[in-house]
């Protein structure tokens, strides 16, 4: 297969790629990687979805800072989960707290930890988003005779929603990457699969390179979605 | 119609209103003038309780609005307000800025609210801007939409908080024109303004405020042609010379 023509046609490089051990490791474990990526997406989606609920709730409590008790509650929650490493939170919840509550799986622990963490960050995004809306908007709504709830719902929140989209997408991307930490408790997401495949193949560059590319593709798609949302909101 | 009795208002250490009393009769146009920081905007904002007073009472149609037990939303439906910075809802078209409150509060259906809004847009000369978003309107147009929005609740009284202060000079006229027409129709109006010409021509009565009190009060002729108080004289000599 030597010679200039086969190289030019890409046959020789292709053949040497196919013959490469690292490449063979990737192809034979391809479905395992894909399943890992799927689990990563699953944890991220659940964490972000539940995190949004938590974030909206606590973000509001933090925004309503004249109600001292709920404000303090929200502050403690947000400060704790933003002020400690997610890695430690995963270990604490999985080994320290969830065992006290009964039946659970590593997957549950992973989702719970990521949700609580994400919720804290989203709460701050929500609070900042509402606060970013000019006070005059609330005043205008109230001066027309709408009550607080109506003004919040029809006037402030629709505007805050636009402010909140870009940082929310950022948070989703960060969360997607951070789910790699749950590999420590044995959830077989993308990073843990990489670790196992690497351990049996000793092809670090190929395996971790592939893992990195798969994370990158997922975050890039999310970022593109974010760009699309931003453009759509800007034209509205 | 509106009766303000000895109200005091402080922001922290700063006492902005130091015992202010005044009243507005139905169909009357009351203009409040005075230097910046004199408390005139705060007085206006206390009337519809965007600011809470520290002491004193404000009666609107006999209802004490400083009483925390009353339903302030009901009162505000009768009291339109126009802001210096318009405060239009940027996510809604001119038309939907106007229809929002009548639909949500008064329960008008879409057709009724639409008709009411179009009438008002015609009245302020902006029929062609119904489907335009606020960011595509000039300052004068924004303020006219804001006036229409307040009128859509069919209030008994309108409060104007320096409605032309944020406008380019060439747009002041179109807004004052709308206000003038409103006054001629018999709307009860309380207008905080720096437009002395408007106060003089349209106002039935003028209040001059300085440092948190009403220094002088009278007809436009009395205030502008024959001010009694030295502070009024000095203020007017400065603004009228310009």
CSV table of C-alpha atoms in Angstrom, one decimal:
chain,number,residue,atom,x,y,z
A,1,UNK,CA,0.0,0.0,0.0
A,2,UNK,CA,3.1,2.3,-0.3
A,3,UNK,CA,3.2,5.1,-2.8
A,4,UNK,CA,2.1,8.6,-3.5
A,5,UNK,CA,-1.4,8.0,-4.9
A,6,UNK,CA,-2.9,6.1,-2.0
A,7,UNK,CA,-1.6,8.8,0.4
A,8,UNK,CA,-3.2,11.5,-1.8
A,9,UNK,CA,-6.5,9.6,-1.9
A,10,UNK,CA,-6.4,9.3,1.9
A,11,UNK,CA,-6.3,5.5,1.7
A,12,UNK,CA,-3.0,5.1,3.5
A,13,UNK,CA,-3.7,7.5,6.4
A,14,UNK,CA,-7.2,5.9,6.7
A,15,UNK,CA,-5.7,2.5,6.9
A,16,UNK,CA,-3.2,3.5,9.5
A,17,UNK,CA,-6.0,5.0,11.6
A,18,UNK,CA,-8.0,1.9,11.4
A,19,UNK,CA,-5.0,-0.1,12.4
A,20,UNK,CA,-4.3,2.1,15.4
A,21,UNK,CA,-5.0,0.5,18.7
A,22,UNK,CA,-6.3,3.7,20.3
A,23,UNK,CA,-8.8,4.2,17.5
A,24,UNK,CA,-9.9,0.6,17.8
A,25,UNK,CA,-10.6,1.2,21.5
A,26,UNK,CA,-12.8,4.1,20.6
A,27,UNK,CA,-14.8,2.3,18.0
A,28,UNK,CA,-15.3,-0.8,20.0
A,29,UNK,CA,-16.5,1.2,23.0
A,30,UNK,CA,-18.5,3.7,21.0
A,31,UNK,CA,-21.9,2.8,22.3
A,32,UNK,CA,-20.5,2.9,25.9
A,33,UNK,CA,-19.4,6.5,25.3
A,34,UNK,CA,-22.7,7.4,23.9
A,35,UNK,CA,-24.6,5.9,26.8
A,36,UNK,CA,-22.3,7.8,29.1
A,37,UNK,CA,-23.1,11.0,27.3
A,38,UNK,CA,-26.7,10.2,27.6
A,39,UNK,CA,-26.5,9.7,31.3
A,40,UNK,CA,-24.6,13.0,31.6
A,41,UNK,CA,-27.4,14.8,29.7
A,42,UNK,CA,-30.0,13.1,31.8
A,43,UNK,CA,-28.4,14.3,35.1
A,44,UNK,CA,-27.9,17.7,33.7
A,45,UNK,CA,-31.5,18.0,32.4
A,46,UNK,CA,-33.0,16.8,35.7
A,47,UNK,CA,-30.7,19.0,37.8
A,48,UNK,CA,-31.4,22.1,35.7
A,49,UNK,CA,-35.2,21.4,35.6
A,50,UNK,CA,-35.5,20.9,39.3
A,51,UNK,CA,-32.9,23.6,39.9
A,52,UNK,CA,-35.1,26.1,38.0
A,53,UNK,CA,-37.9,25.4,40.4
A,54,UNK,CA,-35.7,25.7,43.4
A,55,UNK,CA,-34.0,28.8,41.9
A,56,UNK,CA,-37.3,30.6,41.1
A,57,UNK,CA,-38.5,29.9,44.6
A,58,UNK,CA,-35.4,30.9,46.5
A,59,UNK,CA,-34.5,33.7,44.1
A,60,UNK,CA,-37.9,35.2,44.8
A,61,UNK,CA,-37.4,34.9,48.6
A,62,UNK,CA,-34.1,36.6,48.3
A,63,UNK,CA,-35.6,39.3,46.1
A,64,UNK,CA,-38.3,40.0,48.8
A,65,UNK,CA,-35.7,41.1,51.2
A,66,UNK,CA,-38.1,42.8,53.6
A,67,UNK,CA,-39.5,39.4,54.7
A,68,UNK,CA,-36.6,38.6,57.0
A,69,UNK,CA,-37.2,34.9,57.8
A,70,UNK,CA,-37.5,33.7,54.3
A,71,UNK,CA,-34.7,36.0,53.2
A,72,UNK,CA,-32.4,34.4,55.8
A,73,UNK,CA,-33.5,30.9,54.8
A,74,UNK,CA,-32.8,31.7,51.1
A,75,UNK,CA,-29.4,33.3,51.9
A,76,UNK,CA,-28.3,30.3,54.0
A,77,UNK,CA,-29.2,27.9,51.2
A,78,UNK,CA,-27.6,29.9,48.4
A,79,UNK,CA,-24.5,30.7,50.3
A,80,UNK,CA,-23.9,27.2,51.4
A,81,UNK,CA,-24.2,25.7,47.9
A,82,UNK,CA,-22.3,28.4,46.2
A,83,UNK,CA,-19.7,28.6,48.9
A,84,UNK,CA,-18.7,24.9,49.0
A,85,UNK,CA,-17.3,22.7,46.2
A,86,UNK,CA,-19.9,20.7,44.3
A,87,UNK,CA,-17.4,17.8,44.7
A,88,UNK,CA,-17.7,18.0,48.5
A,89,UNK,CA,-21.5,18.4,48.2
A,90,UNK,CA,-21.8,15.2,46.2
A,91,UNK,CA,-19.8,13.3,48.8
A,92,UNK,CA,-21.6,14.8,51.7
A,93,UNK,CA,-25.0,14.0,50.2
A,94,UNK,CA,-24.2,10.6,48.9
A,95,UNK,CA,-22.4,9.2,51.9
A,96,UNK,CA,-23.6,11.5,54.7
A,97,UNK,CA,-27.2,12.6,54.2
A,98,UNK,CA,-29.1,10.5,51.7
A,99,UNK,CA,-28.3,7.2,53.6
A,100,UNK,CA,-30.3,8.7,56.5
A,101,UNK,CA,-33.3,9.1,54.3
A,102,UNK,CA,-33.7,5.6,53.1
A,103,UNK,CA,-33.5,3.9,49.7
A,104,UNK,CA,-31.4,5.7,47.1
A,105,UNK,CA,-29.1,5.0,44.2
A,106,UNK,CA,-25.9,6.7,43.1
A,107,UNK,CA,-28.0,8.3,40.3
A,108,UNK,CA,-30.4,9.8,42.8
A,109,UNK,CA,-27.6,11.2,44.8
A,110,UNK,CA,-26.0,12.7,41.7
A,111,UNK,CA,-29.3,14.4,40.7
A,112,UNK,CA,-30.0,15.6,44.2
A,113,UNK,CA,-26.6,17.1,44.6
A,114,UNK,CA,-26.5,18.8,41.2
A,115,UNK,CA,-30.1,20.1,41.6
A,116,UNK,CA,-29.3,21.7,45.0
A,117,UNK,CA,-26.1,23.2,43.6
A,118,UNK,CA,-27.7,24.4,40.4
A,119,UNK,CA,-30.7,25.8,42.3
A,120,UNK,CA,-28.5,28.0,44.3
A,121,UNK,CA,-26.8,29.5,41.3
A,122,UNK,CA,-30.2,29.9,39.5
A,123,UNK,CA,-31.6,31.6,42.5
A,124,UNK,CA,-29.0,34.3,42.3
A,125,UNK,CA,-29.7,34.7,38.5
A,126,UNK,CA,-33.4,35.0,39.2
A,127,UNK,CA,-32.9,37.6,41.9
A,128,UNK,CA,-30.5,39.6,39.8
A,129,UNK,CA,-32.9,39.4,36.8
A,130,UNK,CA,-35.9,40.7,38.7
A,131,UNK,CA,-33.7,43.4,40.3
A,132,UNK,CA,-32.5,44.5,36.9
A,133,UNK,CA,-35.9,45.6,35.9
A,134,UNK,CA,-36.4,49.3,36.4
A,135,UNK,CA,-38.4,50.2,39.5
A,136,UNK,CA,-40.5,52.5,37.4
A,137,UNK,CA,-42.0,49.4,35.8
A,138,UNK,CA,-43.5,48.2,39.1
A,139,UNK,CA,-44.6,51.7,39.9
A,140,UNK,CA,-46.3,52.1,36.5
A,141,UNK,CA,-48.2,48.9,37.0
A,142,UNK,CA,-49.2,49.7,40.5
A,143,UNK,CA,-50.2,53.2,39.6
A,144,UNK,CA,-52.7,51.7,37.1
A,145,UNK,CA,-54.3,49.8,39.9
A,146,UNK,CA,-52.8,46.4,39.3
A,147,UNK,CA,-51.8,44.6,42.5
A,148,UNK,CA,-48.3,43.4,43.3
A,149,UNK,CA,-48.9,39.9,41.9
A,150,UNK,CA,-50.4,41.1,38.7
A,151,UNK,CA,-47.7,43.6,38.1
A,152,UNK,CA,-45.0,41.0,38.8
A,153,UNK,CA,-46.6,38.5,36.5
A,154,UNK,CA,-47.6,40.7,33.5
A,155,UNK,CA,-44.9,43.4,33.6
A,156,UNK,CA,-41.8,42.6,35.6
A,157,UNK,CA,-41.3,38.8,35.0
A,158,UNK,CA,-41.7,38.9,31.2
A,159,UNK,CA,-38.9,41.4,31.1
A,160,UNK,CA,-36.8,39.7,33.7
A,161,UNK,CA,-37.2,36.5,31.6
A,162,UNK,CA,-35.2,38.1,28.8
A,163,UNK,CA,-32.5,39.3,31.1
A,164,UNK,CA,-32.2,35.9,32.7
A,165,UNK,CA,-31.8,33.7,29.6
A,166,UNK,CA,-28.1,34.3,28.8
A,167,UNK,CA,-26.8,33.6,32.4
A,168,UNK,CA,-29.2,30.7,32.6
A,169,UNK,CA,-27.6,29.1,29.5
A,170,UNK,CA,-24.2,29.7,31.1
A,171,UNK,CA,-25.3,27.9,34.2
A,172,UNK,CA,-26.6,25.0,32.1
A,173,UNK,CA,-23.3,24.7,30.4
A,174,UNK,CA,-21.4,24.9,33.6
A,175,UNK,CA,-23.7,22.2,35.2
A,176,UNK,CA,-23.2,19.9,32.2
A,177,UNK,CA,-19.5,20.0,32.7
A,178,UNK,CA,-19.6,19.7,36.4
A,179,UNK,CA,-21.7,16.5,36.3
A,180,UNK,CA,-18.4,14.8,35.6
A,181,UNK,CA,-17.7,15.1,39.3
A,182,UNK,CA,-20.5,12.6,40.1
A,183,UNK,CA,-18.2,9.9,38.6
A,184,UNK,CA,-16.6,9.8,42.1
A,185,UNK,CA,-19.7,8.1,43.6
A,186,UNK,CA,-19.9,5.6,40.6
A,187,UNK,CA,-22.6,7.0,38.4
A,188,UNK,CA,-21.6,5.7,35.0
A,189,UNK,CA,-21.8,8.9,33.1
A,190,UNK,CA,-19.3,10.0,30.4
A,191,UNK,CA,-16.3,10.6,32.7
A,192,UNK,CA,-16.6,7.3,34.6
A,193,UNK,CA,-17.0,5.4,31.3
A,194,UNK,CA,-13.8,7.2,30.1
A,195,UNK,CA,-12.0,6.2,33.3
A,196,UNK,CA,-13.0,2.5,32.9
A,197,UNK,CA,-12.2,2.3,29.2
A,198,UNK,CA,-8.9,4.0,29.9
A,199,UNK,CA,-8.1,1.6,32.7
A,200,UNK,CA,-8.5,-1.4,30.4
A,201,UNK,CA,-6.9,0.1,27.3
A,202,UNK,CA,-4.1,2.4,28.4
A,203,UNK,CA,-4.8,4.9,25.6
A,204,UNK,CA,-5.1,8.1,27.6
A,205,UNK,CA,-4.8,10.5,24.7
A,206,UNK,CA,-7.5,8.7,22.6
A,207,UNK,CA,-9.9,8.0,25.5
A,208,UNK,CA,-9.7,11.4,27.3
A,209,UNK,CA,-9.6,13.1,23.9
A,210,UNK,CA,-12.8,11.5,22.9
A,211,UNK,CA,-14.4,12.3,26.3
A,212,UNK,CA,-13.4,15.9,25.9
A,213,UNK,CA,-14.8,16.1,22.4
A,214,UNK,CA,-18.1,14.6,23.5
A,215,UNK,CA,-18.4,17.2,26.3
A,216,UNK,CA,-17.5,19.9,23.9
A,217,UNK,CA,-20.1,18.9,21.4
A,218,UNK,CA,-22.8,18.9,24.0
A,219,UNK,CA,-21.8,22.3,25.5
A,220,UNK,CA,-21.4,23.8,22.0
A,221,UNK,CA,-24.9,22.7,21.1
A,222,UNK,CA,-26.2,24.3,24.3
A,223,UNK,CA,-24.3,27.5,23.5
A,224,UNK,CA,-25.7,27.6,20.0
A,225,UNK,CA,-29.2,27.1,21.4
A,226,UNK,CA,-28.4,30.0,23.8
A,227,UNK,CA,-27.4,32.3,20.9
A,228,UNK,CA,-30.5,31.4,19.1
A,229,UNK,CA,-32.7,32.2,22.1
A,230,UNK,CA,-30.9,35.5,22.6
A,231,UNK,CA,-31.4,36.5,19.0
A,232,UNK,CA,-35.0,35.5,19.1
A,233,UNK,CA,-35.6,37.5,22.3
A,234,UNK,CA,-33.8,40.5,20.9
A,235,UNK,CA,-36.1,40.8,17.9
A,236,UNK,CA,-39.2,40.3,19.9
B,1,UNK,CA,-61.6,65.7,45.6
B,2,UNK,CA,-58.1,65.4,47.0
B,3,UNK,CA,-57.4,66.7,50.4
B,4,UNK,CA,-53.8,66.5,51.7
B,5,UNK,CA,-53.5,67.2,55.4
B,6,UNK,CA,-50.3,68.0,57.1
B,7,UNK,CA,-48.2,65.2,55.7
B,8,UNK,CA,-44.6,64.6,56.7
B,9,UNK,CA,-42.2,62.4,54.7
B,10,UNK,CA,-38.6,61.5,55.4
B,11,UNK,CA,-36.1,59.4,53.4
B,12,UNK,CA,-33.8,58.3,56.2
B,13,UNK,CA,-32.5,61.4,57.9
B,14,UNK,CA,-33.7,63.7,55.1
B,15,UNK,CA,-37.0,65.2,55.7
B,16,UNK,CA,-38.5,65.9,52.3
B,17,UNK,CA,-42.0,67.0,53.2
B,18,UNK,CA,-42.3,69.1,56.4
B,19,UNK,CA,-46.0,69.4,56.9
B,20,UNK,CA,-47.8,69.9,53.6
B,21,UNK,CA,-51.5,70.5,53.2
B,22,UNK,CA,-53.3,71.3,50.0
B,23,UNK,CA,-56.5,70.3,48.2
B,24,UNK,CA,-57.8,69.9,44.7
B,25,UNK,CA,-61.4,70.5,43.7
B,26,UNK,CA,-63.1,68.5,40.9
B,27,UNK,CA,-62.2,69.7,37.4
B,28,UNK,CA,-59.4,71.8,38.9
B,29,UNK,CA,-55.9,72.0,37.4
B,30,UNK,CA,-53.3,72.4,40.2
B,31,UNK,CA,-49.8,73.1,39.1
B,32,UNK,CA,-46.9,72.5,41.6
B,33,UNK,CA,-43.7,74.4,40.9
B,34,UNK,CA,-40.5,74.8,42.8
B,35,UNK,CA,-36.8,74.1,42.6
B,36,UNK,CA,-35.4,70.5,42.4
B,37,UNK,CA,-35.4,68.8,45.7
B,38,UNK,CA,-38.2,70.9,47.0
B,39,UNK,CA,-40.4,67.9,47.6
B,40,UNK,CA,-43.0,68.5,44.8
B,41,UNK,CA,-42.6,65.1,43.2
B,42,UNK,CA,-42.6,63.4,46.5
B,43,UNK,CA,-45.9,65.1,47.4
B,44,UNK,CA,-47.4,63.9,44.1
B,45,UNK,CA,-46.1,60.3,44.7
B,46,UNK,CA,-47.6,60.4,48.2
B,47,UNK,CA,-51.0,61.1,46.8
B,48,UNK,CA,-51.3,57.7,45.1
B,49,UNK,CA,-49.1,56.1,47.8
B,50,UNK,CA,-46.1,55.2,45.7
B,51,UNK,CA,-44.5,56.8,48.7
B,52,UNK,CA,-45.8,56.1,52.2
B,53,UNK,CA,-46.1,59.2,54.4
B,54,UNK,CA,-44.6,59.3,57.9
B,55,UNK,CA,-47.6,61.2,59.3
B,56,UNK,CA,-50.6,63.1,58.1
B,57,UNK,CA,-53.5,62.1,56.0
B,58,UNK,CA,-54.5,62.2,52.4
B,59,UNK,CA,-58.2,61.9,51.4
B,60,UNK,CA,-59.3,61.0,47.9
B,61,UNK,CA,-63.0,61.3,47.5
B,62,UNK,CA,-63.2,60.9,51.3
B,63,UNK,CA,-61.1,57.8,51.5
B,64,UNK,CA,-58.0,58.1,53.7
B,65,UNK,CA,-55.4,56.5,51.4
B,66,UNK,CA,-52.8,56.6,54.2
B,67,UNK,CA,-54.9,54.0,56.0
B,68,UNK,CA,-53.1,50.7,55.5
B,69,UNK,CA,-56.5,48.9,55.7
B,70,UNK,CA,-58.0,50.3,52.6
B,71,UNK,CA,-57.6,48.7,49.2
B,72,UNK,CA,-55.1,51.0,47.6
B,73,UNK,CA,-55.4,49.2,44.2
B,74,UNK,CA,-59.0,50.3,44.0
B,75,UNK,CA,-58.1,53.9,44.8
B,76,UNK,CA,-55.3,53.9,42.2
B,77,UNK,CA,-57.7,52.8,39.5
B,78,UNK,CA,-59.3,56.2,39.9
B,79,UNK,CA,-56.0,58.1,40.0
B,80,UNK,CA,-54.0,58.1,36.8
B,81,UNK,CA,-50.3,58.8,36.9
B,82,UNK,CA,-47.8,60.0,34.2
B,83,UNK,CA,-44.1,59.7,35.0
B,84,UNK,CA,-41.2,61.8,34.0
B,85,UNK,CA,-39.5,58.8,32.4
B,86,UNK,CA,-42.7,57.5,30.8
B,87,UNK,CA,-42.3,53.9,32.2
B,88,UNK,CA,-44.0,52.4,29.3
B,89,UNK,CA,-43.9,48.6,29.2
B,90,UNK,CA,-41.1,47.8,26.7
B,91,UNK,CA,-42.3,44.3,25.9
B,92,UNK,CA,-45.7,45.5,24.8
B,93,UNK,CA,-46.9,47.5,21.8
B,94,UNK,CA,-48.4,51.0,22.3
B,95,UNK,CA,-51.8,49.4,22.0
B,96,UNK,CA,-51.1,46.7,24.5
B,97,UNK,CA,-49.6,49.1,26.9
B,98,UNK,CA,-53.0,50.8,27.0
B,99,UNK,CA,-55.2,47.7,27.0
B,100,UNK,CA,-53.3,45.7,29.7
B,101,UNK,CA,-54.8,47.3,32.8
B,102,UNK,CA,-58.4,47.6,31.5
B,103,UNK,CA,-58.4,44.0,30.5
B,104,UNK,CA,-56.8,42.6,33.6
B,105,UNK,CA,-58.5,44.9,36.1
B,106,UNK,CA,-61.7,46.1,34.7
B,107,UNK,CA,-62.3,42.8,32.9
B,108,UNK,CA,-62.9,44.4,29.5
B,109,UNK,CA,-62.8,41.9,26.6
B,110,UNK,CA,-60.3,42.3,23.9
B,111,UNK,CA,-62.6,44.1,21.5
B,112,UNK,CA,-63.8,46.6,24.2
B,113,UNK,CA,-60.3,47.3,25.4
B,114,UNK,CA,-59.0,47.6,21.8
B,115,UNK,CA,-61.7,50.1,21.0
B,116,UNK,CA,-61.1,52.2,24.1
B,117,UNK,CA,-57.3,52.2,23.4
B,118,UNK,CA,-57.8,53.2,19.7
B,119,UNK,CA,-60.0,56.1,20.8
B,120,UNK,CA,-57.4,57.3,23.2
B,121,UNK,CA,-54.6,56.9,20.7
B,122,UNK,CA,-56.6,59.0,18.3
B,123,UNK,CA,-57.0,61.6,21.1
B,124,UNK,CA,-53.3,61.8,21.6
B,125,UNK,CA,-52.6,61.8,17.9
B,126,UNK,CA,-50.9,58.4,17.6
B,127,UNK,CA,-53.4,56.2,15.8
B,128,UNK,CA,-50.7,55.1,13.4
B,129,UNK,CA,-48.4,53.9,16.2
B,130,UNK,CA,-50.8,51.4,17.7
B,131,UNK,CA,-48.6,48.4,16.9
B,132,UNK,CA,-45.3,50.0,17.5
B,133,UNK,CA,-43.1,49.0,20.4
B,134,UNK,CA,-42.0,51.8,22.8
B,135,UNK,CA,-38.3,51.7,21.7
B,136,UNK,CA,-39.4,52.8,18.2
B,137,UNK,CA,-41.2,55.9,19.6
B,138,UNK,CA,-39.8,59.3,20.2
B,139,UNK,CA,-39.9,60.7,23.8
B,140,UNK,CA,-42.9,62.9,23.0
B,141,UNK,CA,-44.8,59.9,21.5
B,142,UNK,CA,-43.9,57.7,24.5
B,143,UNK,CA,-45.3,60.3,26.9
B,144,UNK,CA,-48.5,60.6,24.9
B,145,UNK,CA,-48.9,56.8,24.9
B,146,UNK,CA,-48.3,56.9,28.7
B,147,UNK,CA,-51.0,59.5,29.1
B,148,UNK,CA,-53.4,57.4,27.0
B,149,UNK,CA,-52.5,54.4,29.1
B,150,UNK,CA,-53.4,56.2,32.3
B,151,UNK,CA,-56.6,57.5,30.7
B,152,UNK,CA,-57.7,54.0,29.7
B,153,UNK,CA,-58.6,53.3,33.3
B,154,UNK,CA,-61.0,56.3,33.1
B,155,UNK,CA,-59.6,57.9,36.2
B,156,UNK,CA,-61.2,60.8,38.1
B,157,UNK,CA,-57.9,62.6,38.6
B,158,UNK,CA,-54.6,62.6,36.8
B,159,UNK,CA,-51.2,63.1,38.4
B,160,UNK,CA,-48.4,64.4,36.2
B,161,UNK,CA,-44.8,64.1,37.5
B,162,UNK,CA,-42.7,66.4,35.5
B,163,UNK,CA,-44.1,64.9,32.3
B,164,UNK,CA,-41.9,67.0,29.9
B,165,UNK,CA,-38.7,67.1,31.9
B,166,UNK,CA,-37.1,64.2,30.1
B,167,UNK,CA,-38.1,65.4,26.6
B,168,UNK,CA,-36.1,67.1,23.9
B,169,UNK,CA,-37.3,70.7,23.6
B,170,UNK,CA,-39.1,70.2,20.3
B,171,UNK,CA,-41.3,67.5,21.8
B,172,UNK,CA,-42.5,69.4,24.8
B,173,UNK,CA,-45.2,71.1,22.9
B,174,UNK,CA,-47.0,68.0,21.7
B,175,UNK,CA,-47.3,66.6,25.2
B,176,UNK,CA,-48.4,69.9,26.7
B,177,UNK,CA,-51.0,70.1,23.9
B,178,UNK,CA,-52.5,66.8,25.0
B,179,UNK,CA,-52.5,67.9,28.6
B,180,UNK,CA,-54.1,71.2,27.7
B,181,UNK,CA,-56.9,69.4,25.9
B,182,UNK,CA,-57.4,67.2,28.8
B,183,UNK,CA,-57.7,70.2,31.1
B,184,UNK,CA,-60.3,71.8,28.8
B,185,UNK,CA,-62.3,68.6,28.9
B,186,UNK,CA,-62.6,69.1,32.7
B,187,UNK,CA,-60.1,66.5,33.9
B,188,UNK,CA,-59.0,67.0,37.5
B,189,UNK,CA,-55.2,67.4,37.3
B,190,UNK,CA,-52.3,67.8,39.6
B,191,UNK,CA,-49.2,68.7,37.6
B,192,UNK,CA,-45.7,68.9,38.9
B,193,UNK,CA,-43.9,70.9,36.2
B,194,UNK,CA,-41.1,73.2,35.2
B,195,UNK,CA,-43.1,74.5,32.4
B,196,UNK,CA,-44.1,77.9,33.7
B,197,UNK,CA,-45.9,78.9,30.5
B,198,UNK,CA,-48.2,75.8,30.9
B,199,UNK,CA,-48.8,76.5,34.6
B,200,UNK,CA,-49.7,80.0,33.9
B,201,UNK,CA,-52.0,79.3,30.9
B,202,UNK,CA,-53.7,76.0,32.0
B,203,UNK,CA,-53.4,76.0,35.7
B,204,UNK,CA,-56.3,77.2,37.8
B,205,UNK,CA,-54.1,77.4,40.9
B,206,UNK,CA,-50.3,77.2,41.4
B,207,UNK,CA,-48.4,76.0,44.4
B,208,UNK,CA,-44.8,77.0,45.0
B,209,UNK,CA,-42.9,74.6,47.1
B,210,UNK,CA,-39.4,74.9,48.5
B,211,UNK,CA,-37.5,72.8,51.1
B,212,UNK,CA,-40.5,70.6,51.9
B,213,UNK,CA,-43.1,73.2,52.5
B,214,UNK,CA,-45.7,75.1,50.4
B,215,UNK,CA,-44.3,78.6,50.4
B,216,UNK,CA,-46.9,80.3,48.4
B,217,UNK,CA,-50.2,79.4,46.8
B,218,UNK,CA,-52.5,81.3,44.5
B,219,UNK,CA,-53.9,81.8,41.1
B,220,UNK,CA,-51.4,81.9,38.2
B,221,UNK,CA,-51.7,85.6,38.0
B,222,UNK,CA,-51.0,86.1,41.7
B,223,UNK,CA,-48.0,83.8,41.7
B,224,UNK,CA,-46.4,84.8,38.4
B,225,UNK,CA,-47.2,88.6,38.4
B,226,UNK,CA,-47.3,89.4,42.0
B,227,UNK,CA,-45.4,86.9,44.1
B,228,UNK,CA,-45.4,87.8,47.8
B,229,UNK,CA,-42.7,85.6,49.2
B,230,UNK,CA,-39.1,86.4,48.7
B,231,UNK,CA,-38.2,82.8,47.8
B,232,UNK,CA,-41.0,82.7,45.2
B,233,UNK,CA,-39.7,85.9,43.8
B,234,UNK,CA,-36.2,84.7,43.6
B,235,UNK,CA,-37.1,81.4,42.0
B,236,UNK,CA,-39.4,82.9,39.4
B,237,UNK,CA,-36.8,85.6,38.5
B,238,UNK,CA,-34.4,82.8,37.8
B,239,UNK,CA,-36.6,80.5,35.8
B,240,UNK,CA,-38.5,83.2,33.9
B,241,UNK,CA,-35.4,85.0,32.9
B,242,UNK,CA,-34.1,81.9,31.1
